[in-house]
PDB file of C-alpha atoms in Angstrom:
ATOM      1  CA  UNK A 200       0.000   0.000   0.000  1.00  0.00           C
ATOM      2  CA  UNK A 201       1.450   3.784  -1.364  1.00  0.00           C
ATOM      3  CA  UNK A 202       0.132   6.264   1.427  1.00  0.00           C
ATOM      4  CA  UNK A 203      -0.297   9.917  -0.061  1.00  0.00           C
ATOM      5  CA  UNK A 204       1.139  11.976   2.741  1.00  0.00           C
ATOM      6  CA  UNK A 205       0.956  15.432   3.638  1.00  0.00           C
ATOM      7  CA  UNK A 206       3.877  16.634   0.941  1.00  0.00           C
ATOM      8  CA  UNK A 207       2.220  13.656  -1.852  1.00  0.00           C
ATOM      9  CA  UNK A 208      -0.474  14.100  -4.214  1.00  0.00           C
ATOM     10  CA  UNK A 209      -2.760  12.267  -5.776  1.00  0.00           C
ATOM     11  CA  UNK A 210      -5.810  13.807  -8.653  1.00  0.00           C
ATOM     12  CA  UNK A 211      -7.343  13.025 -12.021  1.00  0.00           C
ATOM     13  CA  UNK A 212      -5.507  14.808 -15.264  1.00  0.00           C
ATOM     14  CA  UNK A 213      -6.295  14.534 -18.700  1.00  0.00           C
ATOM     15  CA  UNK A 214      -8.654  11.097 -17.738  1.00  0.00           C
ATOM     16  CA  UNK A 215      -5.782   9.245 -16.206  1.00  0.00           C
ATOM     17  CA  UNK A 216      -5.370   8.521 -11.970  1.00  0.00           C
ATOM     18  CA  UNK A 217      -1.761  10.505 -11.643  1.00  0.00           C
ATOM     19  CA  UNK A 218      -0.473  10.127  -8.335  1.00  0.00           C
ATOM     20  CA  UNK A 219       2.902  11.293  -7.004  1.00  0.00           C
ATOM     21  CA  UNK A 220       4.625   9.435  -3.250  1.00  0.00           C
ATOM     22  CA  UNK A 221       7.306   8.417  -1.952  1.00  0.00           C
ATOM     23  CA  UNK A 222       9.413   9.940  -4.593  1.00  0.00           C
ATOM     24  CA  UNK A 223       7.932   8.417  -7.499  1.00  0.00           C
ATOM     25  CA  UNK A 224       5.353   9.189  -9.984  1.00  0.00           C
ATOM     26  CA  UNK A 225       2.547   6.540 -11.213  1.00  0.00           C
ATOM     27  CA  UNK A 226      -0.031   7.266 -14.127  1.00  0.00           C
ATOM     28  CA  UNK A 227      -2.813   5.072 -14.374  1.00  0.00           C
ATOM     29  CA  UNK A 228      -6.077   4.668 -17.037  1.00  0.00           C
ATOM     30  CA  UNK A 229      -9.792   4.187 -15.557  1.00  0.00           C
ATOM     31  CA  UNK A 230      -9.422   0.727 -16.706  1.00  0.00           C
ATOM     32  CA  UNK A 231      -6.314  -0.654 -14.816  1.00  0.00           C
ATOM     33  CA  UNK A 232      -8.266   0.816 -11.608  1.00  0.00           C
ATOM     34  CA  UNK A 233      -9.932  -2.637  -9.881  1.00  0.00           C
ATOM     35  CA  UNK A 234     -11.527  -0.995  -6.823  1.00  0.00           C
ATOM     36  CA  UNK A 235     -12.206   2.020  -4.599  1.00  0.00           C
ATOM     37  CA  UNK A 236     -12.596   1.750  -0.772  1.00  0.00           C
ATOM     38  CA  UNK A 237     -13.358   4.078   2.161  1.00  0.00           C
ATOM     39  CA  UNK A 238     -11.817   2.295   5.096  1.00  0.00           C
ATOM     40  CA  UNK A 239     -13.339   3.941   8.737  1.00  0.00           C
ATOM     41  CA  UNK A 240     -11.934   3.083  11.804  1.00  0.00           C
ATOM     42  CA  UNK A 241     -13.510   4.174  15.332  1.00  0.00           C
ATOM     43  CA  UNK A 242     -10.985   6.342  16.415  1.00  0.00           C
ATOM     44  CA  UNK A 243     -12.367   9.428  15.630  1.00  0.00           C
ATOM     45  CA  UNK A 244     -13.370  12.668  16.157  1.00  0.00           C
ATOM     46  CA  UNK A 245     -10.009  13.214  17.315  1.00  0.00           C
ATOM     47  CA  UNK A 246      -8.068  11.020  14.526  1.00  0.00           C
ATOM     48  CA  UNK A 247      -7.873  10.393  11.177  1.00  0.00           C
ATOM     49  CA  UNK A 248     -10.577   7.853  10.765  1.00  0.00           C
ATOM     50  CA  UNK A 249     -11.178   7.818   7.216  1.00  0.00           C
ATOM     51  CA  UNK A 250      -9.104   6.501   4.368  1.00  0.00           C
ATOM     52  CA  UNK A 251      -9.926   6.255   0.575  1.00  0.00           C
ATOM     53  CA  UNK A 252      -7.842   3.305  -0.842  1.00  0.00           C
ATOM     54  CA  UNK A 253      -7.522   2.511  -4.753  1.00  0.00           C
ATOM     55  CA  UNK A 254      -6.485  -0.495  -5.461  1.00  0.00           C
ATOM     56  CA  UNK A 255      -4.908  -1.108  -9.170  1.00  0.00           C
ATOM     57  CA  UNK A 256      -3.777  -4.590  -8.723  1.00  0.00           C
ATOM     58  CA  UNK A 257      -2.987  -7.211  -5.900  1.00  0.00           C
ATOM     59  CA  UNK A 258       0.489  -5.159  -5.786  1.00  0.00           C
ATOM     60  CA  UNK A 259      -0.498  -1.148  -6.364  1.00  0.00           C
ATOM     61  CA  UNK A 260      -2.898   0.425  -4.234  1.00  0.00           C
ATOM     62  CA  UNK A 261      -2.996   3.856  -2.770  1.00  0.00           C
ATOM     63  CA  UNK A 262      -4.110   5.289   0.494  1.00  0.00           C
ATOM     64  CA  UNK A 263      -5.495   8.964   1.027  1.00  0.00           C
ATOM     65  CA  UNK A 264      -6.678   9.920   4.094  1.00  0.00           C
ATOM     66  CA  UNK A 265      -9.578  12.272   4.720  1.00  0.00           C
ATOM     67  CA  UNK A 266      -7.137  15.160   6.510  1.00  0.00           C
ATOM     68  CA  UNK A 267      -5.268  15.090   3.271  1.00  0.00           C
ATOM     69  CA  UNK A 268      -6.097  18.779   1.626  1.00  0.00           C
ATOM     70  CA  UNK A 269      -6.304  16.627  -1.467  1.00  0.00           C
ATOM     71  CA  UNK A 270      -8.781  13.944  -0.290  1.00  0.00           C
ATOM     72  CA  UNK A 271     -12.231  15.749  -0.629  1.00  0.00           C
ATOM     73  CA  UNK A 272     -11.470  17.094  -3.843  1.00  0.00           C
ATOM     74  CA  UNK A 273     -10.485  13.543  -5.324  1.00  0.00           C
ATOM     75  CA  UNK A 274     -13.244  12.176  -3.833  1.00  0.00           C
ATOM     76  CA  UNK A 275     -16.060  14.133  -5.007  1.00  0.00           C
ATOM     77  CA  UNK A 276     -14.625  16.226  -7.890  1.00  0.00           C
ATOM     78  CA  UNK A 277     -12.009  14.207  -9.939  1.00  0.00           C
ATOM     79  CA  UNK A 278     -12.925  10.492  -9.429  1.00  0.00           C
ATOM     80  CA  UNK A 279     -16.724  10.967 -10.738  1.00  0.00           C
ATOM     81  CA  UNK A 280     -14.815  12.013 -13.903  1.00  0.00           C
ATOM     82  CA  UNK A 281     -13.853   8.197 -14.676  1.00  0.00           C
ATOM     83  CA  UNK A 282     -15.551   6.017 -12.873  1.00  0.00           C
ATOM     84  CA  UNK A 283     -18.576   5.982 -11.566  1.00  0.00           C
ATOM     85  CA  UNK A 284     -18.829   6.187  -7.660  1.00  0.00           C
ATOM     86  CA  UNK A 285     -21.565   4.631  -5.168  1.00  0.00           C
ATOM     87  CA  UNK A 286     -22.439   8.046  -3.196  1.00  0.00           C
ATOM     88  CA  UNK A 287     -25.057   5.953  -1.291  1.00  0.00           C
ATOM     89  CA  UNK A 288     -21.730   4.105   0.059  1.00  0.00           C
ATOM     90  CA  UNK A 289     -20.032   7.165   0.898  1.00  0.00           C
ATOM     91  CA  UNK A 290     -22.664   8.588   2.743  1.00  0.00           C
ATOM     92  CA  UNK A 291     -22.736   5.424   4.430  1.00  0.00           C
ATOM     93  CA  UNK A 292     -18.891   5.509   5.240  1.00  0.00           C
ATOM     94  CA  UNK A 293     -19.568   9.131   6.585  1.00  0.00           C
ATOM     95  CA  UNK A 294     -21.501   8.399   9.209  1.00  0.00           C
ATOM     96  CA  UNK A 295     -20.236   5.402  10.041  1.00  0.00           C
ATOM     97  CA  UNK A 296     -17.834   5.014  13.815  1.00  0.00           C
ATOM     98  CA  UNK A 297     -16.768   1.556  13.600  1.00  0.00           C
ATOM     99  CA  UNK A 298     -14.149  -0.441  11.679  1.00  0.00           C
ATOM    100  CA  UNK A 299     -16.034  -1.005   8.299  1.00  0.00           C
ATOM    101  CA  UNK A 300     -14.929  -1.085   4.403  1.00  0.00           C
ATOM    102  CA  UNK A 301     -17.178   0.284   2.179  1.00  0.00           C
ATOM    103  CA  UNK A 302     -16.887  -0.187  -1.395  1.00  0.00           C
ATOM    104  CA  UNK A 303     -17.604   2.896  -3.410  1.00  0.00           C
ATOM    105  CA  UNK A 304     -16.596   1.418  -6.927  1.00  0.00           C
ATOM    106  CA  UNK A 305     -15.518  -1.971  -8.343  1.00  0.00           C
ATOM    107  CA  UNK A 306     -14.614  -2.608 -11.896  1.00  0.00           C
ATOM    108  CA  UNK A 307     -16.812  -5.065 -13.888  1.00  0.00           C
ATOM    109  CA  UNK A 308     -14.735  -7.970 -15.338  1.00  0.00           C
TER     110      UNK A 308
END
């Protein structure tokens, strides 16, 4: 797992998941993208408790959490531009204070 930290980035350009960590660059197309995730945890309000994980392969998947300035914009700007997301799921995944997954897209085969 690639976690975007606080000096990483991670965005749609020109139709293509472009994502920049740990020193390296990765470019991506809408169809090598297998799945989307929002991963909560129960430790919030005070921490981090939501990730957004996008998992290319069995080997490539990035994590972005939800203090990243780059998270909300990804989320609910750029992604929508590609594939389309479950909103239903991340409404569900925004309310929820447990330890849940919540699939918000998943690539037909």
């Amino acid at each position: 797992m690639i976690r975007i930290n606080s000096t990483d980035t991670i965005g749609i350009n020109n139709g293509r998941l472009e994502a920049k960590a740990e020193e390296k660059e990765y470019f991506f197309v809408k169809e090598q993208i297998e799945e989307i995730l929002l991963i909560t945890t129960d430790m919030g309000p005070f921490y981090d408790d939501i990730g957004l994980a996008v998992r290319i392969d069995e080997n490539t998947a990035f994590l972005i959490m939800s203090e990243h300035p780059r998270f909300q914009p990804f989320l609910f700007e750029e992604l929508k531009t590609i594939v389309e997301i479950d909103y239903e799921a991340v409404i569900k995944a925004s309310s929820c204070i447990q330890n849940n997954v919540f699939s918000v897209y998943k690539r037909l085969e």
